[in-house]
């Protein structure tokens, strides 16, 4: 644990210094230059936390994973540009200045979107408890699909469950959800005919 703490502290300080230096080279005022590393590293930590906690909707976890990797990559590239410029191997030209200047606005938008996808499930009607298909027979899976359809119809003015909602509720593949939905439709048609 002590080794992890030392490595994390060392990496954070070194990254902070490089990104702050890049902000200064890009024309940021001295008093605001610390905001570049704080913005990037805080977003990397926030995204990684949502990703690795694994308690958000799957869409939010995928988005958080992509953003955590993107923020870490941005930090690495930013540090590399700063060190290359400090060693006179690279000139900081207008494209670098524009990208560095765009970071806060981009992170603000990404943070807002992460919050939206993370909490989207809270406002939706409660879905049936997901089931694992590996432990269910076809008959059990069809019974679960019937139940999910009935609950969806109750919550949505009688509209039948969609393939994607069925896929999510039962945690099945797209083709399996399509087959189950067709079976449900055929059952409804037969009941209507009778």
Coordinates of N, CA, C and O in Angstrom, one line a residue:
X1 N 0.8 -1.2 0.0 CA 0.0 0.0 0.0 C 0.9 1.3 0.0 O 0.6 2.2 -0.7
X2 N 2.0 1.2 0.8 CA 2.9 2.4 0.8 C 3.5 2.6 -0.5 O 3.7 3.8 -1.0
X3 N 3.9 1.5 -1.2 CA 4.5 1.7 -2.5 C 3.5 2.3 -3.5 O 3.9 3.1 -4.3
X4 N 2.2 1.9 -3.5 CA 1.2 2.5 -4.3 C 1.1 3.9 -4.0 O 1.0 4.8 -5.0
X5 N 1.1 4.3 -2.8 CA 0.9 5.7 -2.4 C 2.1 6.6 -2.9 O 1.9 7.6 -3.4
X6 N 3.3 6.0 -2.7 CA 4.5 6.8 -3.2 C 4.4 6.9 -4.7 O 4.7 8.0 -5.2
X7 N 4.1 5.8 -5.4 CA 4.1 5.9 -6.9 C 3.0 6.9 -7.4 O 3.3 7.7 -8.3
X8 N 1.8 6.8 -6.8 CA 0.7 7.7 -7.2 C 1.1 9.1 -6.9 O 0.8 10.0 -7.7
X9 N 1.7 9.4 -5.7 CA 2.1 10.8 -5.4 C 3.1 11.3 -6.3 O 3.0 12.5 -6.8
X10 N 4.1 10.5 -6.6 CA 5.2 10.9 -7.5 C 4.6 11.2 -8.9 O 5.0 12.2 -9.5
X11 N 3.8 10.3 -9.4 CA 3.2 10.5 -10.8 C 2.3 11.7 -10.8 O 2.4 12.5 -11.8
X12 N 1.5 11.9 -9.8 CA 0.7 13.1 -9.8 C 1.5 14.4 -9.8 O 1.1 15.3 -10.5
X13 N 2.5 14.5 -8.9 CA 3.3 15.7 -8.9 C 4.0 15.9 -10.2 O 4.1 17.1 -10.7
X14 N 4.6 14.9 -10.8 CA 5.3 15.0 -12.0 C 4.4 15.4 -13.2 O 4.7 16.3 -14.0
X15 N 3.2 14.8 -13.2 CA 2.2 15.1 -14.3 C 1.7 16.5 -14.1 O 1.6 17.3 -15.0
X16 N 1.5 16.9 -12.8 CA 1.0 18.3 -12.5 C 2.0 19.3 -13.0 O 1.6 20.3 -13.7
X17 N 3.3 19.1 -12.8 CA 4.3 20.0 -13.2 C 4.4 20.2 -14.7 O 4.4 21.3 -15.2
X18 N 4.3 19.0 -15.4 CA 4.4 19.1 -16.9 C 3.2 19.7 -17.5 O 3.3 20.6 -18.4
X19 N 2.0 19.4 -17.0 CA 0.8 20.0 -17.6 C 0.7 21.5 -17.2 O 0.2 22.3 -18.1
X20 N 1.1 21.9 -16.0 CA 1.2 23.3 -15.7 C 2.1 24.1 -16.6 O 1.8 25.2 -17.1
X21 N 3.3 23.5 -16.8 CA 4.3 24.0 -17.7 C 3.7 24.2 -19.2 O 3.9 25.2 -19.8
X22 N 3.0 23.2 -19.6 CA 2.4 23.3 -20.9 C 1.3 24.4 -21.0 O 1.3 25.2 -22.0
X23 N 0.6 24.6 -19.9 CA -0.4 25.7 -19.9 C 0.3 27.0 -20.0 O -0.1 27.9 -20.7
X24 N 1.4 27.2 -19.3 CA 2.2 28.4 -19.3 C 2.8 28.7 -20.7 O 2.7 29.8 -21.2
X25 N 3.3 27.6 -21.4 CA 3.9 27.7 -22.7 C 2.8 28.1 -23.7 O 3.0 28.7 -24.8
X26 N 1.5 27.7 -23.4 CA 0.4 28.0 -24.3 C -0.3 29.3 -24.0 O -1.3 29.6 -24.7
X27 N 0.3 30.1 -23.1 CA -0.2 31.5 -22.9 C -1.1 31.6 -21.8 O -1.7 32.7 -21.6
X28 N -1.3 30.6 -20.9 CA -2.2 30.8 -19.8 C -1.6 31.7 -18.8 O -0.3 31.6 -18.6
X29 N -2.3 32.5 -18.1 CA -1.7 33.3 -17.0 C -1.2 32.4 -15.9 O -1.7 31.3 -15.6
X30 N -0.2 32.9 -15.2 CA 0.5 32.1 -14.2 C -0.5 31.6 -13.1 O -0.5 30.4 -12.7
X31 N -1.4 32.5 -12.7 CA -2.3 32.1 -11.6 C -3.3 31.1 -12.0 O -4.0 30.4 -11.2
X32 N -3.6 30.9 -13.4 CA -4.6 30.0 -13.8 C -4.0 28.7 -14.4 O -4.7 27.8 -14.7
X33 N -2.7 28.7 -14.6 CA -2.0 27.5 -15.2 C -2.2 26.2 -14.5 O -2.2 25.2 -15.1
X34 N -2.4 26.3 -13.2 CA -2.6 25.1 -12.4 C -4.0 24.4 -12.7 O -4.2 23.2 -12.5
X35 N -4.9 25.2 -13.4 CA -6.2 24.6 -13.7 C -6.1 23.5 -14.8 O -6.9 22.6 -14.8
X36 N -5.1 23.6 -15.7 CA -5.0 22.6 -16.7 C -4.7 21.2 -16.1 O -5.5 20.2 -16.4
X37 N -3.7 21.0 -15.3 CA -3.5 19.7 -14.7 C -4.7 19.3 -13.8 O -5.0 18.1 -13.7
X38 N -5.2 20.2 -13.0 CA -6.3 19.9 -12.1 C -7.5 19.4 -12.9 O -8.1 18.4 -12.6
X39 N -7.8 20.1 -14.0 CA -8.9 19.7 -14.9 C -8.8 18.3 -15.5 O -9.6 17.4 -15.4
X40 N -7.6 18.1 -16.1 CA -7.4 16.8 -16.7 C -7.3 15.6 -15.7 O -7.9 14.6 -15.9
X41 N -6.5 15.8 -14.7 CA -6.3 14.7 -13.7 C -7.6 14.5 -12.9 O -7.9 13.3 -12.6
X42 N -8.3 15.5 -12.5 CA -9.6 15.3 -11.8 C -10.6 14.5 -12.7 O -11.3 13.6 -12.2
X43 N -10.6 14.9 -13.9 CA -11.6 14.2 -14.8 C -11.1 12.7 -15.0 O -12.0 11.8 -15.1
X44 N -9.8 12.5 -15.1 CA -9.3 11.1 -15.3 C -9.7 10.3 -14.0 O -10.2 9.2 -14.2
X45 N -9.6 10.9 -12.9 CA -9.9 10.2 -11.6 C -11.4 9.9 -11.5 O -11.9 8.9 -11.1
X46 N -12.2 10.9 -11.9 CA -13.7 10.8 -11.8 C -14.2 9.7 -12.8 O -15.0 8.9 -12.4
X47 N -13.7 9.8 -14.0 CA -14.1 8.8 -15.0 C -13.7 7.4 -14.6 O -14.4 6.4 -14.7
X48 N -12.4 7.3 -14.1 CA -11.9 6.0 -13.7 C -12.7 5.4 -12.5 O -13.0 4.2 -12.4
X49 N -13.1 6.3 -11.6 CA -13.9 5.8 -10.4 C -15.3 5.3 -10.9 O -15.8 4.3 -10.4
X50 N -16.0 6.0 -11.8 CA -17.3 5.6 -12.3 C -17.1 4.3 -13.0 O -17.9 3.3 -12.9
X51 N -16.0 4.2 -13.9 CA -15.8 3.0 -14.6 C -15.5 1.8 -13.7 O -16.2 0.7 -13.9
X52 N -14.6 1.9 -12.8 CA -14.2 0.8 -12.0 C -15.1 0.4 -10.9 O -15.1 -0.7 -10.4
X53 N -16.0 1.3 -10.4 CA -17.0 1.0 -9.4 C -18.0 0.0 -10.0 O -18.5 -0.9 -9.2
X54 N -18.3 0.1 -11.3 CA -19.2 -0.8 -11.9 C -20.6 -0.9 -11.4 O -21.3 -1.8 -11.6
X55 N -21.1 0.2 -10.8 CA -22.5 0.2 -10.2 C -23.4 1.1 -11.1 O -24.6 1.1 -10.8
X56 N -22.9 1.8 -12.1 CA -23.7 2.6 -12.9 C -24.3 1.8 -14.1 O -23.9 0.7 -14.3
X57 N -25.2 2.4 -14.8 CA -25.7 1.7 -16.0 C -24.6 1.4 -17.0 O -23.6 2.1 -17.0
X58 N -24.7 0.3 -17.7 CA -23.6 -0.2 -18.6 C -23.2 0.9 -19.6 O -22.0 1.1 -19.9
X59 N -24.1 1.7 -20.1 CA -23.8 2.8 -21.0 C -22.8 3.8 -20.3 O -21.9 4.3 -20.9
X60 N -23.1 4.1 -19.0 CA -22.3 5.0 -18.3 C -20.9 4.4 -18.0 O -19.9 5.1 -18.1
X61 N -20.8 3.2 -17.8 CA -19.5 2.5 -17.5 C -18.7 2.5 -18.8 O -17.5 2.8 -18.7
X62 N -19.3 2.2 -19.9 CA -18.6 2.3 -21.2 C -18.1 3.7 -21.5 O -16.9 3.9 -21.9
X63 N -18.9 4.7 -21.3 CA -18.5 6.1 -21.5 C -17.4 6.5 -20.5 O -16.5 7.1 -20.9
X64 N -17.6 6.1 -19.3 CA -16.5 6.5 -18.3 C -15.2 5.8 -18.6 O -14.1 6.4 -18.5
X65 N -15.2 4.5 -19.0 CA -14.0 3.8 -19.4 C -13.3 4.6 -20.5 O -12.1 4.8 -20.5
X66 N -14.0 4.9 -21.6 CA -13.4 5.6 -22.7 C -12.9 7.0 -22.3 O -11.8 7.4 -22.7
X67 N -13.6 7.7 -21.4 CA -13.1 9.0 -21.0 C -11.9 8.9 -20.0 O -11.1 9.7 -20.0
X68 N -11.9 7.9 -19.2 CA -10.8 7.7 -18.3 C -9.5 7.4 -19.1 O -8.5 8.1 -18.9
X69 N -9.6 6.5 -20.1 CA -8.5 6.3 -21.0 C -8.1 7.5 -21.8 O -6.9 7.8 -21.9
X70 N -9.1 8.2 -22.3 CA -8.8 9.4 -23.0 C -8.2 10.5 -22.2 O -7.2 11.2 -22.6
X71 N -8.6 10.7 -20.9 CA -8.0 11.7 -20.0 C -6.6 11.3 -19.7 O -5.7 12.2 -19.6
X72 N -6.4 10.1 -19.4 CA -5.0 9.6 -19.1 C -4.1 9.8 -20.3 O -3.0 10.3 -20.2
X73 N -4.6 9.5 -21.5 CA -3.8 9.7 -22.7 C -3.6 11.1 -22.9 O -2.4 11.5 -23.3
X74 N -4.5 12.0 -22.7 CA -4.4 13.4 -22.8 C -3.3 13.9 -21.9 O -2.4 14.7 -22.3
X75 N -3.3 13.4 -20.7 CA -2.2 13.8 -19.7 C -0.9 13.4 -20.2 O 0.1 14.1 -20.1
X76 N -0.8 12.2 -20.7 CA 0.5 11.7 -21.2 C 1.0 12.5 -22.4 O 2.2 12.9 -22.4
X77 N 0.1 12.8 -23.3 CA 0.5 13.6 -24.5 C 0.9 15.0 -24.1 O 1.9 15.6 -24.6
X78 N 0.1 15.6 -23.2 CA 0.4 16.9 -22.7 C 1.8 17.0 -22.0 O 2.5 17.9 -22.3
X79 N 2.1 16.0 -21.2 CA 3.4 16.0 -20.6 C 4.5 15.8 -21.6 O 5.6 16.4 -21.5
X80 N 4.3 14.9 -22.6 CA 5.3 14.7 -23.6 C 5.5 16.0 -24.4 O 6.7 16.3 -24.7
X81 N 4.5 16.7 -24.8 CA 4.6 18.0 -25.5 C 5.4 19.0 -24.7 O 6.3 19.7 -25.2
X82 N 5.1 19.1 -23.4 CA 5.8 20.0 -22.5 C 7.3 19.7 -22.4 O 8.1 20.6 -22.6
X83 N 7.6 18.4 -22.2 CA 9.0 18.0 -22.1 C 9.7 18.2 -23.4 O 10.9 18.6 -23.4
X84 N 9.1 17.9 -24.5 CA 9.7 18.1 -25.8 C 10.0 19.6 -26.1 O 11.0 20.0 -26.6
X85 N 9.0 20.4 -25.7 CA 9.2 21.9 -25.9 C 10.3 22.4 -24.9 O 11.1 23.2 -25.3
X86 N 10.3 21.9 -23.7 CA 11.3 22.3 -22.7 C 12.7 21.9 -23.2 O 13.7 22.6 -22.9
X87 N 12.8 20.8 -23.9 CA 14.1 20.4 -24.4 C 14.4 21.0 -25.8 O 15.4 20.5 -26.4
X88 N 13.7 21.9 -26.2 CA 13.8 22.6 -27.6 C 13.7 21.6 -28.7 O 14.4 21.7 -29.7
X89 N 12.9 20.5 -28.5 CA 12.7 19.6 -29.6 C 11.4 19.8 -30.4 O 11.2 19.3 -31.4
X90 N 10.6 20.7 -29.8 CA 9.3 21.0 -30.4 C 8.9 22.5 -30.1 O 9.2 22.9 -29.0
X91 N 8.4 23.1 -31.1 CA 7.9 24.5 -30.9 C 6.4 24.4 -30.5 O 5.6 23.6 -31.2
X92 N 5.9 25.2 -29.6 CA 4.5 25.2 -29.3 C 3.9 26.2 -30.3 O 4.0 27.4 -30.2
X93 N 3.2 25.6 -31.2 CA 2.5 26.4 -32.3 C 1.1 26.6 -32.0 O 0.5 26.0 -31.0
X94 N 0.4 27.3 -32.9 CA -1.0 27.6 -32.6 C -1.9 26.4 -32.5 O -2.8 26.4 -31.6
X95 N -1.7 25.2 -33.2 CA -2.6 24.1 -32.9 C -2.5 23.6 -31.5 O -3.6 23.3 -30.9
X96 N -1.3 23.6 -30.9 CA -1.2 23.2 -29.5 C -1.9 24.2 -28.6 O -2.6 23.8 -27.6
X97 N -1.7 25.5 -28.8 CA -2.4 26.5 -28.0 C -3.9 26.3 -28.1 O -4.6 26.4 -27.1
X98 N -4.4 26.1 -29.3 CA -5.9 25.9 -29.4 C -6.4 24.7 -28.7 O -7.4 24.7 -27.9
X99 N -5.7 23.6 -28.8 CA -6.1 22.3 -28.1 C -6.0 22.5 -26.6 O -7.0 22.1 -25.9
X100 N -4.9 23.1 -26.1 CA -4.8 23.3 -24.7 C -5.9 24.2 -24.2 O -6.4 24.0 -23.1
X101 N -6.2 25.2 -24.9 CA -7.2 26.2 -24.5 C -8.6 25.5 -24.5 O -9.5 26.0 -23.8
X102 N -8.8 24.5 -25.3 CA -10.1 23.9 -25.4 C -10.4 22.8 -24.3 O -11.5 22.4 -24.1
X103 N -9.3 22.4 -23.6 CA -9.5 21.4 -22.6 C -10.6 21.7 -21.6 O -11.4 20.8 -21.3
X104 N -10.6 22.8 -20.9 CA -11.6 23.0 -19.9 C -13.0 22.9 -20.4 O -13.9 22.3 -19.8
X105 N -13.3 23.5 -21.6 CA -14.7 23.4 -22.1 C -15.0 22.0 -22.5 O -16.1 21.6 -22.2
X106 N -14.1 21.3 -23.1 CA -14.3 19.9 -23.4 C -14.6 19.0 -22.2 O -15.6 18.2 -22.1
X107 N -13.8 19.2 -21.1 CA -14.0 18.5 -19.9 C -15.3 18.8 -19.2 O -16.0 17.9 -18.7
X108 N -15.7 20.1 -19.3 CA -17.0 20.5 -18.7 C -18.1 19.7 -19.4 O -19.0 19.2 -18.8
X109 N -18.1 19.7 -20.8 CA -19.1 19.0 -21.5 C -19.1 17.5 -21.2 O -20.2 16.9 -21.1
X110 N -18.0 16.9 -21.2 CA -17.8 15.5 -20.9 C -18.3 15.1 -19.5 O -19.0 14.1 -19.3
X111 N -18.0 16.0 -18.5 CA -18.5 15.8 -17.2 C -20.0 15.8 -17.1 O -20.6 15.0 -16.4
X112 N -20.6 16.8 -17.7 CA -22.0 16.9 -17.7 C -22.7 15.7 -18.4 O -23.7 15.1 -17.9
X113 N -22.1 15.2 -19.5 CA -22.6 14.0 -20.1 C -22.4 12.8 -19.3 O -23.4 11.9 -19.2
X114 N -21.3 12.6 -18.6 CA -21.1 11.5 -17.7 C -22.1 11.5 -16.6 O -22.7 10.4 -16.3
X115 N -22.4 12.6 -16.1 CA -23.4 12.7 -15.0 C -24.8 12.3 -15.6 O -25.5 11.6 -14.9
X116 N -25.1 12.8 -16.7 CA -26.4 12.4 -17.3 C -26.5 10.9 -17.6 O -27.6 10.4 -17.3
X117 N -25.5 10.3 -18.2 CA -25.7 8.9 -18.5 C -25.6 8.0 -17.2 O -26.2 7.0 -17.1
X118 N -24.9 8.5 -16.2 CA -24.7 7.8 -14.9 C -26.0 7.8 -14.2 O -26.4 6.8 -13.5
X119 N -26.8 8.9 -14.2 CA -28.0 9.0 -13.5 C -29.3 8.7 -14.3 O -30.4 8.8 -13.8
X120 N -29.1 8.4 -15.6 CA -30.3 8.2 -16.5 C -31.2 7.1 -16.0 O -32.4 7.2 -16.1
X121 N -30.6 6.1 -15.4 CA -31.4 4.9 -15.0 C -32.3 5.3 -13.8 O -33.4 4.8 -13.7
X122 N -31.9 6.3 -13.0 CA -32.6 6.7 -11.8 C -34.0 7.2 -12.2 O -35.0 7.1 -11.4
X123 N -34.1 7.9 -13.3 CA -35.4 8.5 -13.7 C -36.3 7.6 -14.6 O -37.4 7.9 -14.8
X124 N -35.7 6.5 -15.0 CA -36.5 5.6 -15.9 C -37.3 4.6 -15.0 O -37.0 4.4 -13.8
X125 N -38.4 4.1 -15.5 CA -39.1 3.1 -14.8 C -38.2 1.9 -14.4 O -37.3 1.6 -15.1
X126 N -38.5 1.4 -13.2 CA -37.6 0.3 -12.7 C -37.7 -0.9 -13.6 O -38.8 -1.4 -13.8
X127 N -36.6 -1.4 -14.0 CA -36.6 -2.6 -14.9 C -36.7 -3.8 -14.0 O -36.2 -3.8 -12.9
X128 N -37.1 -4.9 -14.6 CA -37.1 -6.2 -13.9 C -35.6 -6.6 -13.5 O -34.7 -6.2 -14.2
X129 N -35.5 -7.3 -12.5 CA -34.2 -7.8 -12.1 C -33.5 -8.5 -13.2 O -34.1 -9.5 -13.8
X130 N -32.3 -8.1 -13.6 CA -31.6 -8.8 -14.7 C -31.3 -10.3 -14.3 O -31.1 -10.6 -13.2
X131 N -31.4 -11.2 -15.3 CA -31.2 -12.6 -15.1 C -30.1 -13.0 -16.0 O -29.9 -12.5 -17.0
X132 N -29.4 -14.0 -15.6 CA -28.3 -14.6 -16.4 C -28.9 -15.7 -17.3 O -29.5 -16.6 -16.8
X133 N -28.6 -15.6 -18.6 CA -29.1 -16.6 -19.5 C -28.4 -18.0 -19.3 O -29.0 -19.0 -19.6
X134 N -27.2 -18.0 -18.8 CA -26.5 -19.3 -18.7 C -27.2 -20.2 -17.8 O -27.2 -21.4 -18.0
X135 N -27.9 -19.7 -16.8 CA -28.5 -20.6 -15.8 C -30.0 -20.8 -16.1 O -30.7 -21.4 -15.3
X136 N -30.5 -20.3 -17.2 CA -32.0 -20.4 -17.5 C -32.2 -21.3 -18.7 O -31.5 -21.1 -19.7
X137 N -33.2 -22.0 -18.6 CA -33.6 -22.8 -19.8 C -34.4 -21.9 -20.8 O -34.8 -20.7 -20.4
X138 N -34.7 -22.3 -22.0 CA -35.4 -21.5 -22.9 C -36.8 -21.2 -22.4 O -37.3 -20.1 -22.6
X139 N -37.5 -22.2 -21.7 CA -38.8 -21.9 -21.1 C -38.7 -20.9 -20.0 O -39.6 -20.0 -19.9
X140 N -37.7 -21.0 -19.2 CA -37.6 -20.0 -18.1 C -37.3 -18.6 -18.7 O -37.8 -17.6 -18.2
X141 N -36.5 -18.5 -19.7 CA -36.2 -17.3 -20.4 C -37.4 -16.7 -21.0 O -37.7 -15.5 -20.9
X142 N -38.2 -17.5 -21.6 CA -39.5 -17.0 -22.2 C -40.4 -16.5 -21.2 O -41.1 -15.5 -21.3
X143 N -40.5 -17.2 -20.0 CA -41.3 -16.8 -18.9 C -40.9 -15.4 -18.4 O -41.7 -14.5 -18.1
X144 N -39.5 -15.2 -18.3 CA -39.0 -13.9 -17.9 C -39.3 -12.8 -18.9 O -39.6 -11.7 -18.5
X145 N -39.3 -13.2 -20.2 CA -39.6 -12.2 -21.2 C -41.0 -11.8 -21.2 O -41.4 -10.7 -21.3
X146 N -41.9 -12.8 -20.9 CA -43.3 -12.5 -20.7 C -43.5 -11.5 -19.6 O -44.3 -10.5 -19.7
X147 N -42.9 -11.8 -18.5 CA -43.0 -10.9 -17.3 C -42.4 -9.5 -17.6 O -43.1 -8.5 -17.3
X148 N -41.3 -9.4 -18.3 CA -40.7 -8.1 -18.6 C -41.6 -7.3 -19.5 O -41.8 -6.1 -19.4
X149 N -42.2 -8.1 -20.5 CA -43.2 -7.4 -21.4 C -44.4 -6.9 -20.7 O -44.8 -5.8 -20.9
X150 N -44.9 -7.7 -19.8 CA -46.1 -7.3 -19.0 C -45.8 -6.0 -18.2 O -46.6 -5.1 -18.2
X151 N -44.6 -6.0 -17.5 CA -44.3 -4.8 -16.7 C -44.0 -3.6 -17.6 O -44.4 -2.5 -17.3
X152 N -43.4 -3.8 -18.8 CA -43.2 -2.7 -19.7 C -44.5 -2.2 -20.2 O -44.7 -0.9 -20.3
X153 N -45.5 -3.0 -20.5 CA -46.8 -2.6 -21.0 C -47.5 -1.8 -19.9 O -48.1 -0.8 -20.2
X154 N -47.4 -2.2 -18.7 CA -48.0 -1.5 -17.6 C -47.4 -0.1 -17.4 O -48.1 0.9 -17.2
X155 N -46.1 0.0 -17.6 CA -45.4 1.3 -17.4 C -45.5 2.2 -18.6 O -45.3 3.4 -18.5
X156 N -45.9 1.6 -19.8 CA -45.8 2.4 -21.1 C -47.1 2.3 -21.8 O -47.1 2.2 -23.1
X157 N -48.2 2.5 -21.2 CA -49.6 2.6 -21.8 C -49.8 1.4 -22.8 O -50.4 1.7 -23.9
X158 N -49.5 0.2 -22.4 CA -49.8 -0.9 -23.3 C -48.9 -1.2 -24.4 O -49.1 -2.2 -25.2
X159 N -47.8 -0.4 -24.6 CA -46.9 -0.7 -25.7 C -46.1 -1.9 -25.4 O -45.5 -2.0 -24.3
X160 N -45.8 -2.7 -26.4 CA -45.0 -3.9 -26.1 C -43.6 -3.5 -25.9 O -43.1 -2.5 -26.3
X161 N -42.8 -4.4 -25.2 CA -41.4 -4.1 -24.9 C -40.6 -4.1 -26.2 O -40.9 -4.9 -27.1
X162 N -39.6 -3.2 -26.3 CA -38.8 -3.2 -27.4 C -37.7 -4.3 -27.3 O -37.4 -4.8 -26.2
X163 N -37.0 -4.5 -28.4 CA -36.0 -5.5 -28.4 C -34.9 -5.1 -27.5 O -34.3 -5.9 -26.7
X164 N -34.5 -3.8 -27.6 CA -33.4 -3.4 -26.7 C -33.7 -3.4 -25.3 O -32.9 -3.7 -24.4
X165 N -35.0 -3.0 -24.9 CA -35.4 -3.1 -23.5 C -35.4 -4.5 -23.0 O -35.0 -4.8 -21.9
X166 N -35.8 -5.4 -23.9 CA -35.8 -6.9 -23.5 C -34.4 -7.4 -23.3 O -34.1 -8.1 -22.4
X167 N -33.5 -7.0 -24.3 CA -32.1 -7.4 -24.2 C -31.5 -6.9 -22.9 O -30.8 -7.6 -22.2
X168 N -31.8 -5.6 -22.5 CA -31.2 -5.1 -21.3 C -31.8 -5.8 -20.0 O -31.1 -6.1 -19.1
X169 N -33.1 -6.0 -20.0 CA -33.8 -6.6 -18.9 C -33.3 -8.0 -18.6 O -33.2 -8.4 -17.5
X170 N -33.1 -8.8 -19.7 CA -32.8 -10.2 -19.5 C -31.3 -10.4 -19.7 O -30.9 -11.6 -19.5
X171 N -30.6 -9.4 -20.1 CA -29.1 -9.6 -20.3 C -28.9 -10.7 -21.3 O -28.1 -11.6 -21.0
X172 N -29.5 -10.5 -22.5 CA -29.3 -11.5 -23.5 C -28.7 -10.8 -24.8 O -28.7 -9.6 -24.8
X173 N -28.3 -11.6 -25.7 CA -27.8 -11.0 -26.9 C -28.9 -10.4 -27.8 O -30.1 -10.7 -27.6
X174 N -28.5 -9.6 -28.7 CA -29.5 -8.9 -29.6 C -30.3 -10.0 -30.4 O -31.5 -9.9 -30.4
X175 N -29.7 -11.0 -31.0 CA -30.4 -12.0 -31.7 C -31.4 -12.8 -30.8 O -32.5 -13.1 -31.2
X176 N -30.9 -13.1 -29.6 CA -31.8 -13.8 -28.6 C -33.0 -12.9 -28.3 O -34.1 -13.4 -28.2
X177 N -32.8 -11.6 -28.0 CA -33.9 -10.7 -27.7 C -34.8 -10.6 -28.8 O -36.1 -10.6 -28.6
X178 N -34.3 -10.6 -30.1 CA -35.2 -10.5 -31.3 C -36.0 -11.8 -31.3 O -37.3 -11.7 -31.6
X179 N -35.5 -12.9 -31.1 CA -36.2 -14.2 -31.2 C -37.3 -14.2 -30.1 O -38.4 -14.6 -30.3
X180 N -36.9 -13.8 -28.9 CA -37.9 -13.8 -27.8 C -39.1 -12.8 -28.1 O -40.2 -13.1 -27.9
X181 N -38.7 -11.7 -28.7 CA -39.7 -10.7 -29.0 C -40.7 -11.2 -30.1 O -41.9 -11.0 -30.0
X182 N -40.1 -11.9 -31.0 CA -41.0 -12.5 -32.1 C -41.9 -13.6 -31.5 O -43.1 -13.7 -31.9
X183 N -41.4 -14.3 -30.5 CA -42.2 -15.3 -29.9 C -43.4 -14.7 -29.1 O -44.5 -15.1 -29.2
X184 N -43.0 -13.6 -28.4 CA -44.1 -12.8 -27.7 C -45.1 -12.3 -28.6 O -46.3 -12.3 -28.4
X185 N -44.7 -11.7 -29.8 CA -45.6 -11.2 -30.8 C -46.5 -12.3 -31.3 O -47.7 -12.1 -31.5
X186 N -45.9 -13.5 -31.6 CA -46.7 -14.6 -32.1 C -47.7 -15.0 -31.1 O -48.9 -15.3 -31.5
X187 N -47.4 -15.1 -29.8 CA -48.3 -15.4 -28.8 C -49.4 -14.4 -28.7 O -50.6 -14.8 -28.5
X188 N -49.1 -13.2 -28.8 CA -50.2 -12.1 -28.7 C -51.1 -12.3 -29.9 O -52.3 -12.1 -29.8
X189 N -50.5 -12.5 -31.1 CA -51.3 -12.7 -32.3 C -52.3 -13.9 -32.2 O -53.4 -13.8 -32.6
X190 N -51.7 -15.0 -31.7 CA -52.6 -16.2 -31.5 C -53.7 -15.9 -30.5 O -54.8 -16.3 -30.7
X191 N -53.3 -15.2 -29.4 CA -54.4 -14.9 -28.4 C -55.4 -14.0 -29.0 O -56.6 -14.2 -28.7
X192 N -55.0 -13.1 -29.8 CA -55.9 -12.1 -30.4 C -56.9 -12.9 -31.4 O -58.1 -12.6 -31.5
X193 N -56.3 -13.8 -32.2 CA -57.1 -14.6 -33.1 C -58.1 -15.5 -32.4 O -59.2 -15.6 -32.9
X194 N -57.7 -16.1 -31.3 CA -58.6 -17.0 -30.6 C -59.6 -16.1 -29.8 O -60.7 -16.5 -29.5

